[in-house]
Amino acid sequence: MRGTPMPSRLATHVTPTFEAYRAAVADAFLPLRLSSSSPESFRGVLRAVTVDDVHVSDLQGGRHVVERTPQQAAHDDHPSFKVSLMLAGTGLLVQDGRETVLRPGDLAVYDTRRPYTLEFGQEFRSLVVMFPQSRLELPAGMVEQLTAVRLGGNAGVGAIVTPFLTHLCDHIEQLEQASGTRLAHSTLDLVSTLFSAELGRSARRDPHDELLERIRTHIEERLGSPDLTPASIAAAHFISTRHLHALFHDTGSTVSTWIRRRRLEHCRRDLTSARLADAPVSAIAARWGFVDAAHFSRAFKAEYGASPREYRATR
C-alpha cells in the first residue's frame, strides 16, 4: 500500500523587525511590495503551510501597506486567488476600482493577476488562503465581480465559512497531518460555495451569467459521463451549440476545455486522496469520464507537468 501523501511542514516566522517580516512574506507568497510608516516599532508573526498547492497563512503584525504592483501582476505566470479573513484589527482592500474596509469576521477575495493594495492601519491578524484559479468550479471572469467586495461572515453561507476558517487558523498545524489534504480540499469547496452564493445575490448579474451558472452545474454533475458533449449540454438547456460556445468564449475558455479541466481537477484530487491510494490510475480516470487511458495521461501531464503516476508518487 502506498504511503499517505503528506503536506508541507508548517513554517513559523517570529519577526522582530519590519525587514524580517517583509522577507517572510516574500517567502510565503508571490512578489509584493511592503511598506510601513513606523518600521522601527514593527513586530510580526507569520505561520504558513502549503497543502496540495493551497497556501494557508496566519499573519499578525502592525501598521503597514501591501501592494501588488502593475509590474508584478503583469508577470504572474500562475494566476491565483487570495481569500482573506480578518480576525483582528481592520484592513482596507483596493482592487478593480473598488475598495472595502474589512473588520473582524469579514472575508474578501483578490486576484493576483491584477494590482491591489491592502492597508492595515493598526495591529491586525488575518488568515490568507491562496490557491490557483484553476482549482475553482467558477470561471475566473465571474469571480472578478467579487474582488474587493466585503463578504460578511455573519449571515448566509459566510456564517458557515467564517467559523470554519477561524478554527482552521487556530489549528493550522492540523494541515500538517494526514488529513491536511482533505481539509485543504474542503476549504476550497466552501470558498467556491461562498462565491457562488454571493454571485447569485449580485445585482450585477445578467441572464447570460445565470444561464452559464446553470450550465456549469449541469456539467459538474455529469463529469463522469463519457456522453457529456457540447451537443448534449446545449440540448439540455434548449439552446444551440453555437450559443453555448459563445457563452464560454466570453469567459476566455471553450466548453471542451472547461470539461477537460474540471475532469482533470477531480482526477488530481483523487490521486492525492489517501482513501483512494490503492485505486488504479485508470479507474480514477474512468470515474471522471476519461475512457482512453493514454489520452488521460497526456492531458494530465500537459496540465500539471507530470504524469498521473509521477504526480501521485510525489504527494
Short mmCIF file of N, CA and C in Angstrom, two decimals, residues 125-299:
data_model
loop_
_atom_site.label_atom_id
_atom_site.label_comp_id
_atom_site.label_asym_id
_atom_site.label_seq_id
_atom_site.Cartn_x
_atom_site.Cartn_y
_atom_site.Cartn_z
N ARG A 125 -4.64 40.83 12.70
CA ARG A 125 -4.41 39.41 12.47
C ARG A 125 -5.36 38.97 11.37
N SER A 126 -4.84 38.22 10.40
CA SER A 126 -5.69 37.74 9.32
C SER A 126 -5.23 36.37 8.85
N LEU A 127 -6.17 35.64 8.29
CA LEU A 127 -5.89 34.37 7.63
C LEU A 127 -5.97 34.61 6.14
N VAL A 128 -4.98 34.12 5.40
CA VAL A 128 -4.99 34.24 3.95
C VAL A 128 -4.87 32.84 3.34
N VAL A 129 -5.80 32.52 2.45
CA VAL A 129 -5.77 31.26 1.71
C VAL A 129 -5.53 31.60 0.25
N MET A 130 -4.42 31.15 -0.30
CA MET A 130 -4.08 31.42 -1.70
C MET A 130 -4.07 30.10 -2.47
N PHE A 131 -4.68 30.11 -3.66
CA PHE A 131 -4.80 28.87 -4.43
C PHE A 131 -4.89 29.20 -5.92
N PRO A 132 -4.47 28.27 -6.79
CA PRO A 132 -4.57 28.52 -8.23
C PRO A 132 -6.02 28.73 -8.65
N GLN A 133 -6.22 29.65 -9.57
CA GLN A 133 -7.58 29.94 -10.02
C GLN A 133 -8.23 28.73 -10.67
N SER A 134 -7.44 27.84 -11.23
CA SER A 134 -7.99 26.66 -11.90
C SER A 134 -8.64 25.69 -10.93
N ARG A 135 -8.42 25.86 -9.63
CA ARG A 135 -8.99 24.94 -8.66
C ARG A 135 -10.47 25.20 -8.39
N LEU A 136 -10.96 26.37 -8.78
CA LEU A 136 -12.36 26.70 -8.53
C LEU A 136 -13.26 26.14 -9.61
N GLU A 137 -14.50 25.85 -9.23
CA GLU A 137 -15.51 25.43 -10.20
C GLU A 137 -16.04 26.62 -10.99
N LEU A 138 -15.70 27.83 -10.56
CA LEU A 138 -16.19 29.06 -11.19
C LEU A 138 -15.16 29.62 -12.15
N PRO A 139 -15.59 30.14 -13.30
CA PRO A 139 -14.66 30.83 -14.19
C PRO A 139 -14.08 32.06 -13.50
N ALA A 140 -12.79 32.32 -13.73
CA ALA A 140 -12.14 33.46 -13.09
C ALA A 140 -12.85 34.76 -13.43
N GLY A 141 -13.38 34.86 -14.64
CA GLY A 141 -14.06 36.08 -15.05
C GLY A 141 -15.28 36.40 -14.21
N MET A 142 -15.95 35.38 -13.69
CA MET A 142 -17.10 35.61 -12.83
C MET A 142 -16.65 36.06 -11.45
N VAL A 143 -15.56 35.49 -10.96
CA VAL A 143 -15.07 35.85 -9.63
C VAL A 143 -14.59 37.31 -9.60
N GLU A 144 -14.21 37.84 -10.77
CA GLU A 144 -13.78 39.24 -10.84
C GLU A 144 -14.84 40.19 -10.28
N GLN A 145 -16.11 39.79 -10.35
CA GLN A 145 -17.18 40.63 -9.82
C GLN A 145 -17.10 40.79 -8.30
N LEU A 146 -16.34 39.90 -7.64
CA LEU A 146 -16.31 39.88 -6.18
C LEU A 146 -15.03 40.47 -5.59
N THR A 147 -14.05 40.81 -6.42
CA THR A 147 -12.80 41.32 -5.86
C THR A 147 -13.06 42.64 -5.14
N ALA A 148 -12.40 42.79 -3.98
CA ALA A 148 -12.53 43.99 -3.14
C ALA A 148 -13.99 44.27 -2.78
N VAL A 149 -14.73 43.21 -2.54
CA VAL A 149 -16.10 43.31 -2.04
C VAL A 149 -16.15 42.63 -0.68
N ARG A 150 -16.69 43.31 0.30
CA ARG A 150 -16.80 42.72 1.64
C ARG A 150 -17.80 41.57 1.62
N LEU A 151 -17.33 40.39 2.04
CA LEU A 151 -18.20 39.22 2.14
C LEU A 151 -18.43 38.98 3.64
N GLY A 152 -19.55 39.42 4.13
CA GLY A 152 -19.81 39.34 5.57
C GLY A 152 -19.87 37.92 6.07
N GLY A 153 -19.34 37.73 7.27
CA GLY A 153 -19.30 36.40 7.84
C GLY A 153 -20.38 36.11 8.86
N ASN A 154 -21.40 36.98 8.94
CA ASN A 154 -22.44 36.78 9.97
C ASN A 154 -23.78 36.38 9.41
N ALA A 155 -23.86 36.08 8.11
CA ALA A 155 -25.14 35.68 7.53
C ALA A 155 -24.89 34.81 6.31
N GLY A 156 -25.91 34.02 5.96
CA GLY A 156 -25.83 33.19 4.77
C GLY A 156 -24.68 32.19 4.82
N VAL A 157 -24.12 31.91 3.65
CA VAL A 157 -23.01 30.95 3.57
C VAL A 157 -21.79 31.46 4.32
N GLY A 158 -21.62 32.79 4.36
CA GLY A 158 -20.48 33.36 5.09
C GLY A 158 -20.47 32.97 6.55
N ALA A 159 -21.66 32.79 7.13
CA ALA A 159 -21.75 32.41 8.55
C ALA A 159 -21.29 30.98 8.77
N ILE A 160 -21.20 30.19 7.71
CA ILE A 160 -20.67 28.83 7.80
C ILE A 160 -19.18 28.82 7.51
N VAL A 161 -18.78 29.58 6.50
CA VAL A 161 -17.38 29.58 6.07
C VAL A 161 -16.47 30.24 7.10
N THR A 162 -16.92 31.36 7.68
CA THR A 162 -16.07 32.11 8.61
C THR A 162 -15.66 31.29 9.84
N PRO A 163 -16.59 30.61 10.54
CA PRO A 163 -16.15 29.80 11.68
C PRO A 163 -15.18 28.68 11.27
N PHE A 164 -15.42 28.08 10.10
CA PHE A 164 -14.52 27.02 9.63
C PHE A 164 -13.11 27.57 9.45
N LEU A 165 -12.99 28.71 8.77
CA LEU A 165 -11.67 29.28 8.52
C LEU A 165 -11.02 29.78 9.81
N THR A 166 -11.83 30.29 10.73
CA THR A 166 -11.29 30.74 12.02
C THR A 166 -10.68 29.57 12.78
N HIS A 167 -11.40 28.45 12.83
CA HIS A 167 -10.87 27.25 13.50
C HIS A 167 -9.65 26.71 12.75
N LEU A 168 -9.67 26.80 11.42
CA LEU A 168 -8.52 26.34 10.65
C LEU A 168 -7.28 27.16 11.02
N CYS A 169 -7.47 28.48 11.18
CA CYS A 169 -6.35 29.34 11.56
C CYS A 169 -5.83 29.00 12.95
N ASP A 170 -6.75 28.78 13.89
CA ASP A 170 -6.36 28.48 15.27
C ASP A 170 -5.70 27.11 15.39
N HIS A 171 -5.99 26.23 14.43
CA HIS A 171 -5.43 24.87 14.46
C HIS A 171 -4.72 24.57 13.14
N ILE A 172 -3.94 25.54 12.68
CA ILE A 172 -3.30 25.42 11.38
C ILE A 172 -2.36 24.23 11.30
N GLU A 173 -1.88 23.79 12.47
CA GLU A 173 -0.97 22.64 12.47
C GLU A 173 -1.65 21.36 11.98
N GLN A 174 -2.99 21.33 12.00
CA GLN A 174 -3.71 20.15 11.51
C GLN A 174 -3.47 19.92 10.02
N LEU A 175 -3.10 20.98 9.32
CA LEU A 175 -2.83 20.83 7.89
C LEU A 175 -1.55 20.05 7.63
N GLU A 176 -0.73 19.87 8.65
CA GLU A 176 0.47 19.04 8.51
C GLU A 176 0.15 17.56 8.58
N GLN A 177 -1.00 17.24 9.11
CA GLN A 177 -1.33 15.84 9.37
C GLN A 177 -1.83 15.16 8.11
N ALA A 178 -2.09 13.85 8.24
CA ALA A 178 -2.54 13.07 7.08
C ALA A 178 -3.86 13.59 6.52
N SER A 179 -4.66 14.23 7.37
CA SER A 179 -5.95 14.76 6.93
C SER A 179 -5.83 16.14 6.29
N GLY A 180 -4.61 16.67 6.20
CA GLY A 180 -4.42 18.02 5.71
C GLY A 180 -4.91 18.22 4.29
N THR A 181 -4.68 17.25 3.41
CA THR A 181 -5.13 17.38 2.03
C THR A 181 -6.64 17.48 1.95
N ARG A 182 -7.32 16.67 2.73
CA ARG A 182 -8.79 16.72 2.72
C ARG A 182 -9.29 18.04 3.28
N LEU A 183 -8.62 18.56 4.31
CA LEU A 183 -9.01 19.86 4.86
C LEU A 183 -8.82 20.97 3.82
N ALA A 184 -7.73 20.89 3.06
CA ALA A 184 -7.49 21.89 2.02
C ALA A 184 -8.57 21.83 0.95
N HIS A 185 -8.94 20.62 0.56
CA HIS A 185 -10.00 20.47 -0.44
C HIS A 185 -11.34 20.98 0.10
N SER A 186 -11.62 20.71 1.35
CA SER A 186 -12.87 21.20 1.96
C SER A 186 -12.89 22.72 2.00
N THR A 187 -11.72 23.31 2.26
CA THR A 187 -11.62 24.77 2.28
C THR A 187 -11.99 25.36 0.92
N LEU A 188 -11.44 24.78 -0.14
CA LEU A 188 -11.74 25.29 -1.48
C LEU A 188 -13.20 25.06 -1.85
N ASP A 189 -13.77 23.95 -1.43
CA ASP A 189 -15.18 23.69 -1.71
C ASP A 189 -16.06 24.74 -1.03
N LEU A 190 -15.73 25.08 0.21
CA LEU A 190 -16.52 26.09 0.92
C LEU A 190 -16.35 27.47 0.30
N VAL A 191 -15.13 27.81 -0.09
CA VAL A 191 -14.89 29.10 -0.73
C VAL A 191 -15.66 29.19 -2.04
N SER A 192 -15.64 28.12 -2.82
CA SER A 192 -16.37 28.10 -4.08
C SER A 192 -17.87 28.25 -3.85
N THR A 193 -18.38 27.61 -2.82
CA THR A 193 -19.80 27.73 -2.48
C THR A 193 -20.14 29.15 -2.07
N LEU A 194 -19.26 29.78 -1.29
CA LEU A 194 -19.48 31.17 -0.88
C LEU A 194 -19.52 32.09 -2.09
N PHE A 195 -18.58 31.92 -3.00
CA PHE A 195 -18.55 32.77 -4.19
C PHE A 195 -19.82 32.59 -5.02
N SER A 196 -20.25 31.34 -5.19
CA SER A 196 -21.46 31.08 -5.96
C SER A 196 -22.67 31.75 -5.33
N ALA A 197 -22.75 31.66 -4.00
CA ALA A 197 -23.88 32.28 -3.30
C ALA A 197 -23.87 33.79 -3.45
N GLU A 198 -22.68 34.40 -3.33
CA GLU A 198 -22.58 35.84 -3.46
C GLU A 198 -22.89 36.30 -4.88
N LEU A 199 -22.45 35.55 -5.86
CA LEU A 199 -22.75 35.90 -7.25
C LEU A 199 -24.24 35.77 -7.52
N GLY A 200 -24.86 34.79 -6.88
CA GLY A 200 -26.30 34.62 -7.05
C GLY A 200 -27.10 35.78 -6.50
N ARG A 201 -26.53 36.48 -5.51
CA ARG A 201 -27.22 37.62 -4.91
C ARG A 201 -26.90 38.92 -5.62
N SER A 202 -25.88 38.90 -6.47
CA SER A 202 -25.38 40.14 -7.05
C SER A 202 -26.36 40.73 -8.05
N ALA A 203 -26.61 42.02 -7.90
CA ALA A 203 -27.50 42.72 -8.83
C ALA A 203 -26.82 42.93 -10.18
N ARG A 204 -25.49 42.70 -10.22
CA ARG A 204 -24.77 42.92 -11.47
C ARG A 204 -24.92 41.76 -12.45
N ARG A 205 -25.49 40.67 -12.01
CA ARG A 205 -25.61 39.50 -12.88
C ARG A 205 -26.65 39.74 -13.97
N ASP A 206 -26.40 39.18 -15.13
CA ASP A 206 -27.38 39.26 -16.21
C ASP A 206 -27.82 37.84 -16.56
N PRO A 207 -28.83 37.71 -17.42
CA PRO A 207 -29.33 36.37 -17.76
C PRO A 207 -28.27 35.44 -18.33
N HIS A 208 -27.29 36.00 -19.05
CA HIS A 208 -26.23 35.15 -19.59
C HIS A 208 -25.41 34.51 -18.48
N ASP A 209 -25.11 35.29 -17.42
CA ASP A 209 -24.37 34.74 -16.29
C ASP A 209 -25.17 33.64 -15.59
N GLU A 210 -26.46 33.86 -15.44
CA GLU A 210 -27.30 32.87 -14.77
C GLU A 210 -27.38 31.59 -15.59
N LEU A 211 -27.50 31.73 -16.90
CA LEU A 211 -27.52 30.55 -17.76
C LEU A 211 -26.18 29.82 -17.70
N LEU A 212 -25.09 30.56 -17.71
CA LEU A 212 -23.77 29.94 -17.63
C LEU A 212 -23.60 29.17 -16.33
N GLU A 213 -24.11 29.71 -15.23
CA GLU A 213 -24.01 29.00 -13.95
C GLU A 213 -24.81 27.71 -13.98
N ARG A 214 -26.00 27.74 -14.58
CA ARG A 214 -26.79 26.50 -14.69
C ARG A 214 -26.06 25.47 -15.53
N ILE A 215 -25.43 25.93 -16.59
CA ILE A 215 -24.69 25.02 -17.46
C ILE A 215 -23.49 24.43 -16.73
N ARG A 216 -22.77 25.25 -15.97
CA ARG A 216 -21.63 24.74 -15.21
C ARG A 216 -22.07 23.69 -14.19
N THR A 217 -23.19 23.95 -13.53
CA THR A 217 -23.71 22.96 -12.57
C THR A 217 -24.07 21.67 -13.27
N HIS A 218 -24.70 21.79 -14.43
CA HIS A 218 -25.05 20.62 -15.23
C HIS A 218 -23.80 19.81 -15.58
N ILE A 219 -22.75 20.50 -16.01
CA ILE A 219 -21.50 19.84 -16.37
C ILE A 219 -20.89 19.15 -15.15
N GLU A 220 -20.84 19.87 -14.04
CA GLU A 220 -20.21 19.31 -12.83
C GLU A 220 -20.91 18.05 -12.37
N GLU A 221 -22.22 18.01 -12.49
CA GLU A 221 -22.99 16.84 -12.05
C GLU A 221 -22.83 15.65 -12.98
N ARG A 222 -22.30 15.88 -14.19
CA ARG A 222 -22.22 14.80 -15.18
C ARG A 222 -20.81 14.58 -15.71
N LEU A 223 -19.80 15.05 -14.97
CA LEU A 223 -18.43 14.93 -15.43
C LEU A 223 -18.01 13.48 -15.67
N GLY A 224 -18.57 12.57 -14.91
CA GLY A 224 -18.19 11.16 -15.04
C GLY A 224 -18.76 10.49 -16.26
N SER A 225 -19.66 11.13 -16.96
CA SER A 225 -20.29 10.51 -18.13
C SER A 225 -19.49 10.78 -19.39
N PRO A 226 -19.08 9.74 -20.10
CA PRO A 226 -18.37 9.97 -21.38
C PRO A 226 -19.28 10.54 -22.45
N ASP A 227 -20.60 10.54 -22.18
CA ASP A 227 -21.56 11.08 -23.15
C ASP A 227 -21.77 12.59 -22.99
N LEU A 228 -21.04 13.21 -22.06
CA LEU A 228 -21.16 14.65 -21.87
C LEU A 228 -20.47 15.36 -23.03
N THR A 229 -21.23 16.04 -23.86
CA THR A 229 -20.71 16.72 -25.04
C THR A 229 -21.36 18.10 -25.17
N PRO A 230 -20.77 18.98 -25.96
CA PRO A 230 -21.43 20.27 -26.19
C PRO A 230 -22.86 20.10 -26.72
N ALA A 231 -23.06 19.13 -27.59
CA ALA A 231 -24.40 18.93 -28.15
C ALA A 231 -25.40 18.53 -27.06
N SER A 232 -24.99 17.63 -26.16
CA SER A 232 -25.91 17.18 -25.12
C SER A 232 -26.18 18.30 -24.10
N ILE A 233 -25.17 19.11 -23.84
CA ILE A 233 -25.33 20.23 -22.91
C ILE A 233 -26.28 21.27 -23.49
N ALA A 234 -26.07 21.60 -24.76
CA ALA A 234 -26.93 22.58 -25.41
C ALA A 234 -28.38 22.10 -25.44
N ALA A 235 -28.57 20.83 -25.77
CA ALA A 235 -29.94 20.29 -25.85
C ALA A 235 -30.62 20.34 -24.49
N ALA A 236 -29.86 20.05 -23.43
CA ALA A 236 -30.45 20.04 -22.08
C ALA A 236 -30.89 21.44 -21.64
N HIS A 237 -30.34 22.47 -22.27
CA HIS A 237 -30.67 23.84 -21.88
C HIS A 237 -31.43 24.58 -22.98
N PHE A 238 -31.86 23.84 -24.00
CA PHE A 238 -32.72 24.37 -25.05
C PHE A 238 -32.08 25.57 -25.76
N ILE A 239 -30.78 25.42 -26.02
CA ILE A 239 -30.06 26.44 -26.77
C ILE A 239 -29.27 25.75 -27.88
N SER A 240 -28.80 26.51 -28.82
CA SER A 240 -27.98 25.94 -29.89
C SER A 240 -26.55 25.75 -29.41
N THR A 241 -25.84 24.86 -30.06
CA THR A 241 -24.43 24.66 -29.70
C THR A 241 -23.64 25.95 -29.99
N ARG A 242 -24.05 26.70 -30.98
CA ARG A 242 -23.38 27.96 -31.29
C ARG A 242 -23.52 28.94 -30.12
N HIS A 243 -24.73 29.01 -29.54
CA HIS A 243 -24.94 29.88 -28.38
C HIS A 243 -24.11 29.40 -27.19
N LEU A 244 -24.05 28.09 -27.01
CA LEU A 244 -23.25 27.53 -25.92
C LEU A 244 -21.78 27.91 -26.07
N HIS A 245 -21.24 27.75 -27.27
CA HIS A 245 -19.84 28.11 -27.48
C HIS A 245 -19.60 29.60 -27.27
N ALA A 246 -20.57 30.42 -27.64
CA ALA A 246 -20.44 31.87 -27.45
C ALA A 246 -20.40 32.23 -25.97
N LEU A 247 -21.20 31.55 -25.16
CA LEU A 247 -21.21 31.80 -23.72
C LEU A 247 -19.84 31.55 -23.11
N PHE A 248 -19.22 30.43 -23.49
CA PHE A 248 -17.92 30.10 -22.93
C PHE A 248 -16.81 30.96 -23.53
N HIS A 249 -16.98 31.35 -24.79
CA HIS A 249 -15.99 32.22 -25.41
C HIS A 249 -15.85 33.52 -24.63
N ASP A 250 -16.96 34.02 -24.13
CA ASP A 250 -16.95 35.27 -23.37
C ASP A 250 -16.19 35.14 -22.06
N THR A 251 -15.98 33.91 -21.57
CA THR A 251 -15.23 33.69 -20.33
C THR A 251 -13.75 33.41 -20.61
N GLY A 252 -13.37 33.40 -21.89
CA GLY A 252 -11.99 33.12 -22.24
C GLY A 252 -11.67 31.65 -22.32
N SER A 253 -12.68 30.81 -22.42
CA SER A 253 -12.47 29.37 -22.49
C SER A 253 -13.37 28.78 -23.57
N THR A 254 -13.35 27.47 -23.67
CA THR A 254 -14.28 26.75 -24.55
C THR A 254 -14.99 25.71 -23.71
N VAL A 255 -16.09 25.20 -24.24
CA VAL A 255 -16.83 24.17 -23.50
C VAL A 255 -15.95 22.95 -23.26
N SER A 256 -15.30 22.49 -24.30
CA SER A 256 -14.48 21.27 -24.17
C SER A 256 -13.31 21.47 -23.22
N THR A 257 -12.70 22.66 -23.27
CA THR A 257 -11.59 22.95 -22.36
C THR A 257 -12.06 22.96 -20.92
N TRP A 258 -13.24 23.56 -20.68
CA TRP A 258 -13.77 23.62 -19.32
C TRP A 258 -14.06 22.22 -18.80
N ILE A 259 -14.68 21.36 -19.62
CA ILE A 259 -14.98 19.99 -19.20
C ILE A 259 -13.68 19.25 -18.89
N ARG A 260 -12.68 19.38 -19.77
CA ARG A 260 -11.42 18.66 -19.56
C ARG A 260 -10.75 19.12 -18.28
N ARG A 261 -10.71 20.43 -18.04
CA ARG A 261 -10.03 20.92 -16.84
C ARG A 261 -10.75 20.50 -15.57
N ARG A 262 -12.07 20.51 -15.58
CA ARG A 262 -12.81 20.07 -14.40
C ARG A 262 -12.60 18.58 -14.16
N ARG A 263 -12.59 17.79 -15.22
CA ARG A 263 -12.31 16.35 -15.06
C ARG A 263 -10.90 16.12 -14.53
N LEU A 264 -9.94 16.84 -15.08
CA LEU A 264 -8.57 16.69 -14.62
C LEU A 264 -8.42 17.11 -13.17
N GLU A 265 -9.11 18.17 -12.76
CA GLU A 265 -9.03 18.61 -11.37
C GLU A 265 -9.57 17.55 -10.42
N HIS A 266 -10.68 16.92 -10.78
CA HIS A 266 -11.21 15.85 -9.92
C HIS A 266 -10.26 14.66 -9.90
N CYS A 267 -9.67 14.33 -11.03
CA CYS A 267 -8.69 13.24 -11.05
C CYS A 267 -7.50 13.59 -10.17
N ARG A 268 -7.03 14.83 -10.26
CA ARG A 268 -5.90 15.25 -9.44
C ARG A 268 -6.20 15.11 -7.96
N ARG A 269 -7.41 15.52 -7.57
CA ARG A 269 -7.81 15.38 -6.17
C ARG A 269 -7.81 13.92 -5.75
N ASP A 270 -8.37 13.07 -6.59
CA ASP A 270 -8.44 11.65 -6.25
C ASP A 270 -7.05 11.03 -6.14
N LEU A 271 -6.12 11.48 -6.97
CA LEU A 271 -4.77 10.93 -6.93
C LEU A 271 -4.04 11.31 -5.65
N THR A 272 -4.48 12.37 -4.97
CA THR A 272 -3.86 12.77 -3.71
C THR A 272 -4.66 12.31 -2.50
N SER A 273 -5.74 11.57 -2.73
CA SER A 273 -6.59 11.12 -1.64
C SER A 273 -6.06 9.84 -1.01
N ALA A 274 -5.89 9.85 0.30
CA ALA A 274 -5.45 8.64 1.00
C ALA A 274 -6.49 7.53 0.86
N ARG A 275 -7.75 7.91 0.80
CA ARG A 275 -8.83 6.93 0.68
C ARG A 275 -8.74 6.15 -0.63
N LEU A 276 -8.18 6.77 -1.66
CA LEU A 276 -8.10 6.13 -2.98
C LEU A 276 -6.67 5.74 -3.33
N ALA A 277 -5.82 5.60 -2.31
CA ALA A 277 -4.41 5.33 -2.55
C ALA A 277 -4.18 4.04 -3.33
N ASP A 278 -5.07 3.08 -3.19
CA ASP A 278 -4.89 1.79 -3.88
C ASP A 278 -5.67 1.70 -5.17
N ALA A 279 -6.42 2.72 -5.51
CA ALA A 279 -7.21 2.70 -6.74
C ALA A 279 -6.30 2.85 -7.95
N PRO A 280 -6.45 2.03 -8.98
CA PRO A 280 -5.63 2.18 -10.18
C PRO A 280 -5.86 3.54 -10.84
N VAL A 281 -4.82 4.08 -11.44
CA VAL A 281 -4.94 5.36 -12.12
C VAL A 281 -6.02 5.29 -13.20
N SER A 282 -6.07 4.17 -13.91
CA SER A 282 -7.07 4.03 -14.98
C SER A 282 -8.49 4.07 -14.43
N ALA A 283 -8.70 3.53 -13.23
CA ALA A 283 -10.03 3.56 -12.63
C ALA A 283 -10.43 4.98 -12.24
N ILE A 284 -9.46 5.75 -11.73
CA ILE A 284 -9.74 7.14 -11.38
C ILE A 284 -10.07 7.93 -12.64
N ALA A 285 -9.31 7.70 -13.71
CA ALA A 285 -9.58 8.39 -14.96
C ALA A 285 -10.97 8.07 -15.49
N ALA A 286 -11.32 6.79 -15.47
CA ALA A 286 -12.63 6.38 -15.98
C ALA A 286 -13.75 6.94 -15.12
N ARG A 287 -13.51 7.08 -13.83
CA ARG A 287 -14.53 7.62 -12.93
C ARG A 287 -14.95 9.02 -13.34
N TRP A 288 -14.02 9.75 -13.96
CA TRP A 288 -14.31 11.13 -14.34
C TRP A 288 -14.40 11.32 -15.84
N GLY A 289 -14.74 10.25 -16.56
CA GLY A 289 -15.09 10.39 -17.97
C GLY A 289 -13.98 10.22 -18.97
N PHE A 290 -12.77 9.84 -18.53
CA PHE A 290 -11.68 9.59 -19.47
C PHE A 290 -11.68 8.11 -19.84
N VAL A 291 -12.12 7.82 -21.03
CA VAL A 291 -12.23 6.41 -21.44
C VAL A 291 -10.93 5.90 -22.06
N ASP A 292 -10.06 6.79 -22.47
CA ASP A 292 -8.78 6.42 -23.09
C ASP A 292 -7.66 6.76 -22.11
N ALA A 293 -7.03 5.73 -21.54
CA ALA A 293 -6.01 5.95 -20.52
C ALA A 293 -4.81 6.75 -21.06
N ALA A 294 -4.41 6.48 -22.30
CA ALA A 294 -3.26 7.18 -22.88
C ALA A 294 -3.59 8.66 -23.08
N HIS A 295 -4.80 8.94 -23.54
CA HIS A 295 -5.22 10.34 -23.70
C HIS A 295 -5.26 11.05 -22.35
N PHE A 296 -5.76 10.35 -21.34
CA PHE A 296 -5.80 10.94 -20.00
C PHE A 296 -4.41 11.27 -19.51
N SER A 297 -3.46 10.36 -19.70
CA SER A 297 -2.10 10.59 -19.22
C SER A 297 -1.48 11.80 -19.91
N ARG A 298 -1.70 11.93 -21.21
CA ARG A 298 -1.15 13.08 -21.94
C ARG A 298 -1.78 14.39 -21.47
N ALA A 299 -3.10 14.37 -21.32
CA ALA A 299 -3.80 15.58 -20.88
C ALA A 299 -3.38 15.98 -19.48
#
